[in-house]
Amino acid sequence: MKVNDAISGIFFILFGLLIFYLTRDFPILQGQKYGAALFPRLIGFFMGAGGVALIFRGVRMRDGAPWVTVMDWVSSPRHLASFFLVIFVLVFYILVSDVLGFIPTAFICLFVLLNWLRGISTWRSSAGISILAVIVIQQFFGEFLRVPLPWGIVPIFGW
Amino acid sequence: MDLFIVAFGLIFDPYVLLVIILSGAFGLFMGAIPGLSATMATALLVPVTFFMPPVPALASIVTATAMAIFAGDLPGALLRIPGTPASAAYTNEAFAMTRKGQAELVLGTGLVSAVIGGIFGAVVLSFTAPILAEFALKFSSFEYFWLASLGLTCAAFISTESPAKGLISLMIGLLIATIGIDVTTGHPRFNFGSIELMGGVNFIPAMIGMFAMAEVFRSVTAIKPPPRVEQRNIGNIFAGLGKVLYRYKVNLLRGSTIGVLVGALPGAGSDIAAWISYAVAKKFSKEPEKFGTGHIEGIVDAGSSNNAGLGGTWVPALVFGIPGDSITAIVIGVLYVKGMNPGPTVFLEQPELIYAVFVSFFMANVLLLPLGLFAIKSAKQLLRVPREVLMPVILMFCVVGTFAINNTVFGVGIMLVLGIISYFLEENGFPIAPAILGLVLGGLLEDSFMTSMIKADGNFIAFFERPVSAVLGAITITIWLSPQLNKVWRKFRSPSALKPQR
């Protein structure tokens, strides 16, 4: 989604105000007039100031263009699906990797993504690439760098 | 001099040398693939360097970036797509030369001028940084506050199409840095009840999200398929090269000098150095009419400039702990992770480490010659690696890399959220580099600001009472007040500017 700068501007002004609201009960330093809220509020202030500048810029440069333009890929169901698939794959990984283990989870994620991006007819080579990538990553991070990647349902066996 | 010998000892260790060579190959690969920039190479390296001692960690980043900046020339010359933003300035020129059948000459010139520029940058870095550091030792929290402000201001204003957008991006970065326990009052901020957020947002997942995830999104939603490489073999790149370099020796020196100077400016890195050098080359050329038609002169300037700029960006990063661009911002983050306090005290406490960085700059640029030659020879294969295969693998690499930092999937969530946010920000013309700088420097900025406020008892005038801090403050405020300066900067960039992604 591409929005006119004026709309981004309004968004960031509201965001700046939200910061002021969220910092309303932050404690102040003893013996001073300010505290934990000072710095975030300065950030909120500058964010709002940037927002005001963007409103001017957006109105000046609009020139009849629509306020909101949808990016070209949104109208292509395939690309739209790709976008959400990436998010879905990551959420899937976050939710199940601990239970299922790194090797099966990573394989599923890679296999699904590769099949989707390259076409289902390539499933054999996609499976091959997924297996290879999972093994390389597991060996490199899990064995060489000693990152405790979860084993999950895979019984623990040392390679 | 003794320190250089110690540093040589640190670098010429089989493990470190192996790391350097592997990072070099990795950097060449990342730089040569359009869309994967030197910054992304650094971002992906960080989880790996996390497990290394400081010397190989830094050497690995130095090498990978030097290689990536050169490798960006490959798709520039062969496909007319800059591999990294640093090659964007002369992509059209290089492609025009390829069209004329001079691909060998343009790649050879690019390689050798990159090596010369890189070595020049390394020399300047090695000699100026220690001198500046001695001066910087006298700084107090007031000066650091202004230095950090100055660095962030330049980052927000120089390299963006709209200063307001740079400012907002910077504020987003600073805001993310405030998440977690506030050091002055011990009060948790913006963690919304999450225990994990109480410790703050770790910069490594954040950075991987902003640079790598966002690129994955861009790649899977790209409607236009990337162009195919022409089937042609690369011949001898050294034929006729000597003549070109001899003829344009002044350009080499000028490009390298501009590169280092621009690189050392906070907020401006190799890409801007290349734009400026190319523009300067055209202005002072005896045959400016040939520019744009496939003329080698500008490539000598800009090709040496972007690699020299790399050395330049490390000057403020090492001396003050204020990064010059997004790559050094990541480096500063890495130093903090390694428990080091970037800034002049490192020169006193661990000088051998700083000199090891200098030595790795020399090493990287010497190594660039053989490795670069190899990359040129295999360019045809390199550029044919399909995106649809690369992106899912990179995604998985990002996931494991972020997981590796704290061994929780929480980091993966942070990476995802920040990846989505920065994807949309970039689509709307907001630059990402200021946000990462803000995230890295946010802690220092707030600390030095609050310390100074407490020291001064809330009296803002104290920020101008010490001479150096007064000067720095005056410069910073001048920049805030004069967006006009920014227009001059932007003139150097082409109007059709390729998106300034880093």
XYZ file of C-alpha atoms in Angstrom:
661
model
C 0.000 0.000 0.000
C 1.443 3.309 -1.046
C -0.154 6.243 0.684
C 0.195 9.932 0.015
C 2.752 11.604 2.285
C -0.022 13.608 3.924
C -1.630 10.415 5.182
C 1.709 9.117 6.487
C 2.068 12.523 8.123
C -1.265 12.244 9.946
C -0.358 8.721 10.993
C 2.941 9.810 12.527
C 1.360 12.805 14.297
C -1.130 10.432 15.894
C 1.707 8.054 16.699
C 3.622 10.883 18.382
C 0.535 11.698 20.466
C 0.192 8.039 21.362
C 3.733 8.146 22.771
C 2.734 11.082 24.990
C -0.301 9.125 26.143
C 1.666 5.952 26.860
C 4.316 7.810 28.841
C 1.776 9.657 31.032
C 2.566 7.759 34.254
C 6.302 7.231 33.832
C 8.185 8.122 37.029
C 10.300 11.270 37.281
C 13.822 11.436 38.639
C 14.190 12.446 42.222
C 14.847 16.146 42.559
C 14.317 16.792 38.847
C 11.356 17.860 36.783
C 11.734 15.065 34.265
C 12.316 11.332 34.124
C 11.774 8.249 32.050
C 9.213 10.004 29.872
C 11.440 12.852 28.694
C 13.334 11.065 25.958
C 10.394 9.147 24.457
C 8.390 12.380 24.488
C 11.124 14.199 22.610
C 10.965 11.364 20.078
C 7.197 11.721 19.885
C 7.548 15.448 19.403
C 10.025 15.122 16.546
C 7.964 12.374 14.975
C 4.950 14.665 15.024
C 7.022 17.520 13.611
C 8.141 15.250 10.775
C 4.486 14.344 10.282
C 3.507 17.995 9.910
C 6.240 18.482 7.309
C 4.989 15.403 5.449
C 1.419 16.748 5.349
C 2.648 19.896 3.607
C 4.806 17.896 1.258
C 2.018 15.443 0.483
C -0.538 18.126 -0.317
C 1.956 20.101 -2.394
C 3.105 17.120 -4.433
C -0.236 15.343 -4.798
C -1.046 16.789 -8.183
C -4.270 14.862 -8.630
C -2.759 11.521 -7.716
C -4.958 9.272 -5.556
C -4.447 9.471 -1.811
C -3.875 5.760 -1.570
C -2.468 3.528 -4.289
C -2.365 -0.184 -3.917
C 0.966 -1.711 -4.917
C 0.938 -3.508 -8.238
C 1.502 -6.956 -6.762
C -1.655 -6.789 -4.654
C -3.798 -7.244 -7.739
C -1.882 -10.367 -8.658
C -3.290 -13.143 -6.451
C -0.103 -15.120 -6.863
C 2.177 -12.406 -5.534
C -0.272 -11.472 -2.810
C -0.267 -15.083 -1.701
C 3.544 -15.147 -1.782
C 3.646 -12.178 0.568
C 1.325 -13.818 3.076
C 2.963 -17.187 2.657
C 6.280 -15.774 3.875
C 4.546 -14.403 6.968
C 2.640 -17.633 7.443
C 5.798 -19.736 7.194
C 7.515 -17.638 9.851
C 4.547 -17.766 12.195
C 4.388 -21.513 11.628
C 8.071 -21.779 12.522
C 7.627 -19.684 15.674
C 4.683 -21.794 16.828
C 5.824 -25.323 16.100
C 9.629 -25.421 15.892
C 9.963 -26.116 19.590
C 7.596 -29.074 19.529
C 8.383 -30.477 16.119
C 12.089 -29.763 16.154
C 14.253 -27.703 13.837
C 14.868 -30.280 11.134
C 11.252 -31.173 10.284
C 9.976 -27.597 10.745
C 12.665 -26.028 8.601
C 12.153 -28.687 5.962
C 8.402 -28.039 5.800
C 8.931 -24.263 5.624
C 11.508 -24.518 2.845
C 9.668 -27.168 0.881
C 6.387 -25.245 0.926
C 8.013 -21.950 -0.039
C 10.150 -23.447 -2.783
C 7.236 -25.331 -4.279
C 5.083 -22.248 -4.243
C 7.722 -19.959 -5.753
C 9.076 -22.391 -8.355
C 5.923 -24.317 -9.224
C 4.716 -27.697 -8.034
C 6.280 -29.517 -10.964
C 9.717 -28.929 -9.450
C 8.858 -30.724 -6.231
C 11.632 -33.258 -6.611
C 14.415 -30.706 -6.899
C 12.677 -28.521 -4.294
C 12.729 -31.412 -1.870
C 16.395 -31.952 -2.648
C 17.259 -28.294 -2.105
C 15.265 -28.225 1.144
C 17.014 -31.290 2.515
C 20.418 -29.972 1.533
C 19.758 -26.515 3.006
C 18.407 -27.944 6.267
C 21.402 -30.231 6.651
C 23.878 -27.449 5.911
C 22.191 -25.001 8.298
C 21.813 -27.645 11.005
C 25.454 -28.669 10.710
C 26.737 -25.117 10.563
C 24.669 -23.575 13.347
C 23.764 -26.644 15.365
C 27.054 -28.513 15.311
C 29.750 -26.035 14.373
C 28.438 -22.967 16.241
C 26.714 -25.042 18.948
C 23.383 -23.261 18.754
C 20.845 -25.395 20.651
C 18.399 -25.802 17.780
C 15.379 -27.695 19.112
C 15.285 -31.419 18.333
C 11.577 -31.820 19.062
C 10.150 -35.114 17.879
C 13.411 -36.089 16.246
C 15.123 -38.402 18.719
C 18.406 -36.950 19.800
C 21.213 -38.493 17.859
C 24.653 -37.095 17.306
C 25.720 -36.825 13.709
C 54.591 0.326 14.719
C 54.825 -2.374 17.374
C 51.079 -2.469 17.407
C 51.009 -3.202 13.695
C 53.274 -6.189 14.280
C 51.014 -7.449 17.063
C 48.009 -6.896 14.804
C 49.664 -8.807 11.967
C 50.133 -11.664 14.375
C 46.446 -11.544 15.247
C 45.344 -11.585 11.612
C 47.873 -14.104 10.292
C 46.392 -16.890 12.307
C 45.072 -19.865 10.330
C 41.572 -19.549 11.809
C 41.328 -15.817 11.147
C 42.693 -16.215 7.618
C 40.147 -18.922 6.889
C 37.358 -16.687 8.210
C 38.628 -13.859 6.003
C 38.683 -15.974 2.855
C 35.240 -17.445 3.477
C 33.781 -14.037 4.284
C 35.367 -12.708 1.126
C 33.694 -15.353 -0.996
C 30.413 -14.722 0.804
C 30.715 -10.975 0.252
C 31.399 -11.418 -3.466
C 28.362 -13.625 -3.830
C 26.082 -11.251 -1.919
C 27.345 -8.198 -3.763
C 26.995 -9.808 -7.170
C 23.333 -10.709 -6.709
C 21.182 -7.651 -7.303
C 19.071 -6.867 -4.278
C 21.508 -8.438 -1.864
C 23.636 -5.520 -0.756
C 26.801 -5.136 1.293
C 24.611 -4.141 4.218
C 22.568 -7.312 3.919
C 25.785 -9.338 3.722
C 26.847 -7.736 6.993
C 23.439 -8.329 8.540
C 23.561 -12.020 7.685
C 27.158 -12.332 8.898
C 26.423 -10.900 12.319
C 24.777 -13.999 13.833
C 27.844 -15.965 12.764
C 30.352 -13.404 14.048
C 28.409 -13.486 17.308
C 30.209 -16.741 18.039
C 33.680 -15.487 17.168
C 36.282 -13.561 19.143
C 36.385 -9.846 18.242
C 39.326 -9.982 15.800
C 37.950 -12.549 13.330
C 34.460 -11.053 13.773
C 35.598 -7.614 12.685
C 37.948 -8.940 10.004
C 35.094 -10.948 8.563
C 32.814 -7.910 8.267
C 35.599 -5.758 6.798
C 36.396 -8.357 4.149
C 32.820 -9.188 3.223
C 31.873 -5.546 2.723
C 34.967 -4.679 0.678
C 34.231 -7.623 -1.615
C 30.524 -6.899 -1.834
C 31.038 -3.273 -2.841
C 33.238 -4.358 -5.746
C 31.018 -7.292 -6.708
C 28.158 -4.847 -7.138
C 29.885 -3.781 -10.357
C 29.334 -7.216 -11.923
C 25.564 -7.114 -12.480
C 25.922 -3.389 -13.110
C 28.150 -4.000 -16.096
C 26.472 -7.181 -17.324
C 22.774 -6.647 -16.548
C 22.472 -2.922 -16.005
C 21.302 -3.513 -12.427
C 23.618 -2.362 -9.658
C 24.453 -5.269 -7.358
C 24.714 -2.870 -4.431
C 23.657 0.794 -4.235
C 27.336 1.784 -4.261
C 27.580 0.795 -7.941
C 24.436 2.622 -8.964
C 26.291 5.817 -9.914
C 28.027 4.260 -12.893
C 25.819 1.341 -13.827
C 24.596 2.938 -17.051
C 28.104 3.860 -18.045
C 29.435 0.367 -17.344
C 26.597 -1.285 -19.236
C 27.159 1.030 -22.199
C 30.762 -0.180 -22.291
C 29.633 -3.809 -22.205
C 27.367 -3.028 -25.136
C 30.417 -1.759 -27.014
C 32.140 -5.075 -26.324
C 34.365 -3.711 -23.565
C 33.040 -5.770 -20.645
C 36.562 -6.985 -19.862
C 37.984 -3.489 -19.687
C 35.211 -2.115 -17.499
C 35.320 -5.021 -15.043
C 39.109 -4.994 -14.924
C 39.158 -1.258 -14.308
C 36.468 -1.614 -11.668
C 38.449 -4.314 -9.896
C 41.823 -2.614 -9.913
C 40.464 0.809 -8.985
C 38.510 -0.814 -6.172
C 41.723 -2.383 -4.875
C 43.630 0.900 -5.119
C 40.799 2.893 -3.549
C 40.406 0.334 -0.801
C 44.096 0.398 0.072
C 44.057 4.192 0.042
C 41.108 4.134 2.425
C 42.941 1.690 4.664
C 46.036 3.939 4.802
C 43.999 7.007 5.697
C 42.050 5.091 8.312
C 45.212 3.711 9.936
C 46.865 7.093 10.205
C 44.013 9.390 11.131
C 42.003 7.258 13.528
C 44.636 7.034 16.301
C 45.307 10.789 16.144
C 41.623 11.640 16.302
C 41.109 9.174 19.122
C 43.615 10.996 21.287
C 41.606 14.159 20.821
C 38.329 12.359 21.451
C 39.528 11.148 24.851
C 38.849 14.611 26.251
C 35.153 14.351 25.413
C 32.468 14.339 28.096
C 28.802 13.398 27.947
C 27.956 16.800 26.442
C 30.256 16.229 23.482
C 28.992 12.687 23.051
C 25.441 13.872 23.056
C 26.202 16.350 20.293
C 28.320 13.868 18.342
C 25.548 11.307 18.416
C 23.025 13.980 17.459
C 25.264 15.138 14.655
C 25.732 11.634 13.324
C 22.044 10.892 13.463
C 21.131 14.241 11.942
C 23.417 13.692 8.987
C 22.055 10.189 8.567
C 18.513 11.463 8.469
C 19.168 14.437 6.242
C 21.890 13.560 3.787
C 20.938 10.324 2.194
C 17.218 10.742 1.738
C 14.805 12.210 -0.742
C 12.899 13.956 2.033
C 14.459 15.090 5.329
C 11.096 14.677 7.074
C 11.033 11.005 6.123
C 14.632 10.544 7.250
C 13.720 12.210 10.550
C 10.708 9.974 11.110
C 12.693 6.864 10.246
C 15.345 7.936 12.733
C 12.693 8.511 15.408
C 11.317 5.019 14.803
C 14.791 3.614 15.432
C 15.262 5.704 18.576
C 11.824 4.719 19.826
C 12.584 1.028 19.391
C 15.774 1.637 21.382
C 13.742 2.984 24.329
C 11.777 -0.261 24.674
C 12.662 -2.089 27.886
C 13.961 -1.004 31.282
C 14.958 2.645 31.410
C 18.480 2.865 32.842
C 18.062 6.155 34.698
C 14.827 5.352 36.536
C 14.620 1.571 36.273
C 11.097 1.853 34.921
C 10.020 -0.543 32.126
C 8.934 1.308 29.004
C 6.661 0.179 26.144
C 6.976 -3.510 26.934
C 3.180 -3.951 27.176
C 3.538 -6.549 29.881
C 5.974 -8.717 27.950
C 8.855 -10.045 30.009
C 10.951 -10.618 26.900
C 10.527 -7.030 25.751
C 11.600 -5.807 29.185
C 15.192 -6.538 28.202
C 14.776 -4.358 25.139
C 14.738 -5.157 21.461
C 17.940 -6.945 20.562
C 19.522 -5.184 17.674
C 20.509 -8.298 15.728
C 16.978 -9.619 15.006
C 15.879 -6.029 14.407
C 18.613 -5.448 11.879
C 18.095 -8.769 10.111
C 14.398 -7.944 9.891
C 14.986 -4.477 8.524
C 17.567 -5.398 5.926
C 17.106 -9.055 5.040
C 13.407 -9.794 5.698
C 12.276 -6.651 3.925
C 14.293 -7.743 0.900
C 12.702 -11.200 0.961
C 9.277 -9.537 0.848
C 10.368 -7.300 -1.998
C 11.695 -10.255 -3.917
C 8.652 -12.524 -3.605
C 6.312 -9.719 -4.602
C 8.386 -8.559 -7.577
C 6.147 -8.708 -10.633
C 8.906 -8.295 -13.186
C 11.207 -11.308 -13.456
C 14.894 -10.413 -13.207
C 16.631 -10.185 -16.595
C 18.822 -13.009 -17.815
C 22.526 -12.624 -18.394
C 23.763 -12.546 -21.922
C 25.608 -15.685 -22.848
C 29.122 -14.494 -23.189
C 32.438 -15.438 -21.773
C 34.700 -12.969 -20.074
C 38.155 -12.811 -21.632
C 41.353 -11.275 -20.309
C 40.403 -8.384 -18.054
C 43.938 -7.046 -17.859
C 44.269 -6.255 -21.564
C 44.680 -2.522 -22.024
C 44.132 -1.934 -18.343
C 47.570 -0.476 -17.661
C 47.041 2.256 -20.224
C 43.700 3.272 -18.726
C 45.027 3.393 -15.173
C 48.112 5.354 -16.196
C 46.050 7.827 -18.149
C 43.616 8.361 -15.286
C 46.038 8.216 -12.356
C 44.828 11.606 -11.130
C 41.275 10.293 -11.187
C 42.309 7.360 -9.023
C 43.765 9.666 -6.410
C 40.855 12.098 -6.604
C 38.221 9.363 -6.430
C 39.916 7.733 -3.460
C 40.285 11.034 -1.612
C 36.657 12.001 -2.145
C 35.655 8.505 -1.128
C 37.458 8.634 2.213
C 36.225 12.128 3.014
C 32.602 11.424 2.149
C 32.762 8.086 3.917
C 34.047 9.736 7.077
C 31.059 12.081 7.154
C 28.511 10.625 9.489
C 25.514 9.427 7.557
C 27.160 9.231 4.145
C 28.665 6.000 2.908
C 30.067 4.397 -0.206
C 27.017 4.946 -2.379
C 27.033 8.711 -1.917
C 30.817 8.758 -2.341
C 30.396 7.097 -5.726
C 27.706 9.544 -6.863
C 29.799 12.542 -5.880
C 33.013 11.195 -7.424
C 31.239 10.409 -10.658
C 29.790 13.921 -10.791
C 33.175 15.471 -9.992
C 34.864 13.333 -12.656
C 32.408 14.588 -15.250
C 32.794 18.184 -14.203
C 36.584 18.195 -14.434
C 36.911 15.864 -17.402
C 38.493 17.050 -20.638
C 35.831 15.155 -22.521
C 32.620 15.396 -20.477
C 30.510 14.822 -23.586
C 31.639 11.192 -23.597
C 30.131 10.513 -20.176
C 27.118 8.241 -20.400
C 28.144 6.773 -23.738
C 30.439 4.114 -22.315
C 33.471 6.114 -21.202
C 35.862 4.608 -18.671
C 36.944 7.811 -16.903
C 34.049 8.134 -14.450
C 34.303 4.471 -13.576
C 37.910 4.934 -12.449
C 36.809 7.748 -10.134
C 33.670 6.192 -8.736
C 35.044 2.641 -8.644
C 37.933 3.695 -6.433
C 35.747 6.062 -4.463
C 33.190 3.589 -3.189
C 35.831 1.205 -1.861
C 37.848 4.034 -0.325
C 34.647 5.253 1.299
C 34.422 1.996 3.180
C 37.640 2.807 5.044
C 36.381 6.324 5.647
C 33.158 5.188 7.296
C 35.170 3.329 9.918
C 36.941 6.498 11.089
C 34.037 8.008 13.073
C 32.866 4.528 14.006
C 36.153 3.517 15.644
C 37.126 6.908 17.017
C 33.846 8.135 18.447
C 31.625 5.091 18.265
C 29.440 7.089 15.871
C 28.753 5.085 12.710
C 29.191 6.657 9.291
C 26.636 4.464 7.530
C 24.413 1.464 8.091
C 27.268 -1.048 7.773
C 29.304 0.600 10.507
C 26.102 0.982 12.533
C 25.901 -2.791 12.495
C 29.591 -2.974 13.429
C 29.003 -0.693 16.424
C 26.160 -2.959 17.446
C 28.462 -5.962 17.164
C 31.071 -4.238 19.348
C 28.456 -3.563 22.026
C 27.352 -7.196 21.855
C 30.991 -8.202 22.376
C 30.991 -6.149 25.559
C 33.214 -3.445 24.122
C 32.479 0.215 24.387
C 33.212 1.650 20.955
C 34.957 4.977 21.231
C 38.376 6.406 22.002
C 38.896 4.289 25.115
C 39.224 1.183 22.954
C 42.398 2.769 21.531
C 43.835 2.838 25.052
C 42.534 -0.441 26.352
C 42.709 -2.719 23.327
C 44.766 -0.916 20.686
C 45.782 -4.227 19.112
C 42.151 -4.782 18.194
C 41.905 -1.487 16.359
C 45.159 -2.188 14.508
C 43.831 -5.608 13.604
C 40.959 -3.814 11.883
C 43.473 -1.725 9.944
C 45.423 -4.808 8.927
C 42.271 -6.610 7.860
C 41.430 -3.666 5.608
C 44.781 -4.106 3.842
C 44.317 -7.851 3.706
C 40.805 -7.597 2.343
C 41.840 -5.276 -0.443
C 44.866 -7.320 -1.409
C 42.695 -10.417 -1.416
C 40.136 -8.602 -3.533
C 42.400 -8.966 -6.567
C 42.457 -12.777 -6.825
C 38.970 -13.320 -5.422
C 37.530 -10.534 -7.563
C 39.164 -12.018 -10.638
C 37.593 -15.341 -9.811
C 34.197 -13.692 -9.340
C 34.482 -11.949 -12.699
C 35.339 -15.227 -14.372
C 32.367 -16.962 -12.792
C 30.003 -14.001 -13.160
C 27.882 -15.820 -15.702
C 27.091 -18.615 -13.269
C 26.815 -16.307 -10.253
C 24.196 -14.159 -11.906
C 22.143 -17.152 -12.907
C 21.408 -18.325 -9.360
C 17.602 -18.287 -9.306
C 15.911 -15.912 -6.883
C 13.122 -18.379 -6.107
C 15.688 -20.745 -4.619
C 17.845 -18.157 -2.933
C 15.142 -16.287 -1.044
C 13.632 -19.212 0.905
C 17.124 -20.345 1.882
C 18.048 -16.818 2.995
C 14.806 -16.688 4.964
C 15.696 -19.875 6.804
C 19.180 -18.540 7.433
C 17.654 -15.376 8.945
C 15.409 -17.459 11.197
C 18.271 -19.553 12.548
C 20.519 -16.498 12.796
C 18.039 -14.603 14.953
C 17.270 -17.679 17.013
C 20.982 -18.175 17.682
C 21.349 -14.881 19.536
C 19.127 -15.652 22.536
C 18.043 -19.191 21.703
C 14.367 -18.210 21.660
C 11.905 -17.802 18.806
C 10.987 -14.426 20.264
C 13.728 -12.889 18.133
C 12.154 -14.445 15.049
C 8.937 -12.609 15.893
C 10.806 -9.313 16.228
C 12.497 -9.939 12.908
C 9.153 -10.618 11.233
C 7.405 -7.556 12.661
C 10.269 -5.195 11.854
C 10.648 -6.775 8.430
C 7.029 -6.008 7.591
C 7.245 -2.487 9.013
C 10.393 -1.622 7.113
C 9.053 -3.141 3.912
C 6.084 -0.771 4.020
C 8.222 2.151 5.112
C 10.558 1.658 2.177
C 7.715 1.271 -0.275
C 6.524 4.679 0.879
C 9.915 6.283 0.403
C 11.137 6.188 4.009
C 14.842 5.276 4.196
C 15.781 2.447 6.564
C 19.390 3.343 7.356
C 18.445 6.150 9.820
C 16.227 3.725 11.736
C 19.050 1.244 12.250
C 21.408 4.060 13.272
C 18.786 5.285 15.714
C 18.382 1.823 17.142
C 22.131 1.401 17.651
C 22.834 4.901 18.941
C 19.592 5.354 20.877
C 21.066 4.031 24.104
C 24.169 6.216 23.913
C 22.138 9.265 22.926
C 19.674 8.928 25.767
C 22.382 8.063 28.308
C 24.560 11.009 27.403
C 21.530 13.282 27.243
C 20.186 12.243 30.631
C 23.646 12.265 32.261
C 24.260 15.732 30.885
C 20.833 16.933 32.004
C 21.447 15.646 35.517
C 24.975 17.123 35.617
C 23.627 20.443 34.406
C 20.661 20.231 36.747
C 18.216 20.527 33.886
C 19.868 23.630 32.479
C 20.087 23.213 28.722
C 22.635 26.056 28.366
C 25.253 23.709 29.849
C 25.196 21.783 26.581
C 27.036 24.740 25.046
C 29.425 25.662 27.868
C 32.398 23.533 26.912
C 34.161 24.794 23.758
C 34.118 21.550 21.775
C 30.548 20.790 22.684
C 29.555 24.343 21.741
C 31.081 23.911 18.294
C 29.507 20.489 17.795
C 26.175 21.788 19.047
C 26.337 24.778 16.733
C 27.089 22.550 13.746
C 24.260 20.188 14.604
C 21.736 22.963 15.030
C 22.898 24.620 11.823
C 22.148 21.405 9.977
C 18.753 21.143 11.623
C 17.920 24.639 10.522
C 19.145 24.476 6.978
C 17.449 21.889 4.816
C 18.938 23.975 2.024
C 22.256 22.189 2.532
C 20.495 18.989 1.834
C 19.341 20.197 -1.562
C 22.938 20.792 -2.560
C 23.776 17.247 -1.529
C 20.917 15.806 -3.443
C 21.990 17.566 -6.634
C 24.807 15.078 -6.907
C 22.386 12.238 -7.168
C 20.796 11.430 -10.480
C 17.196 12.579 -10.810
C 15.997 9.121 -11.732
C 17.945 7.878 -8.688
C 17.689 4.216 -8.097
C 16.024 3.779 -4.776
C 18.524 4.530 -2.021
C 18.259 1.207 -0.320
C 21.311 0.111 1.582
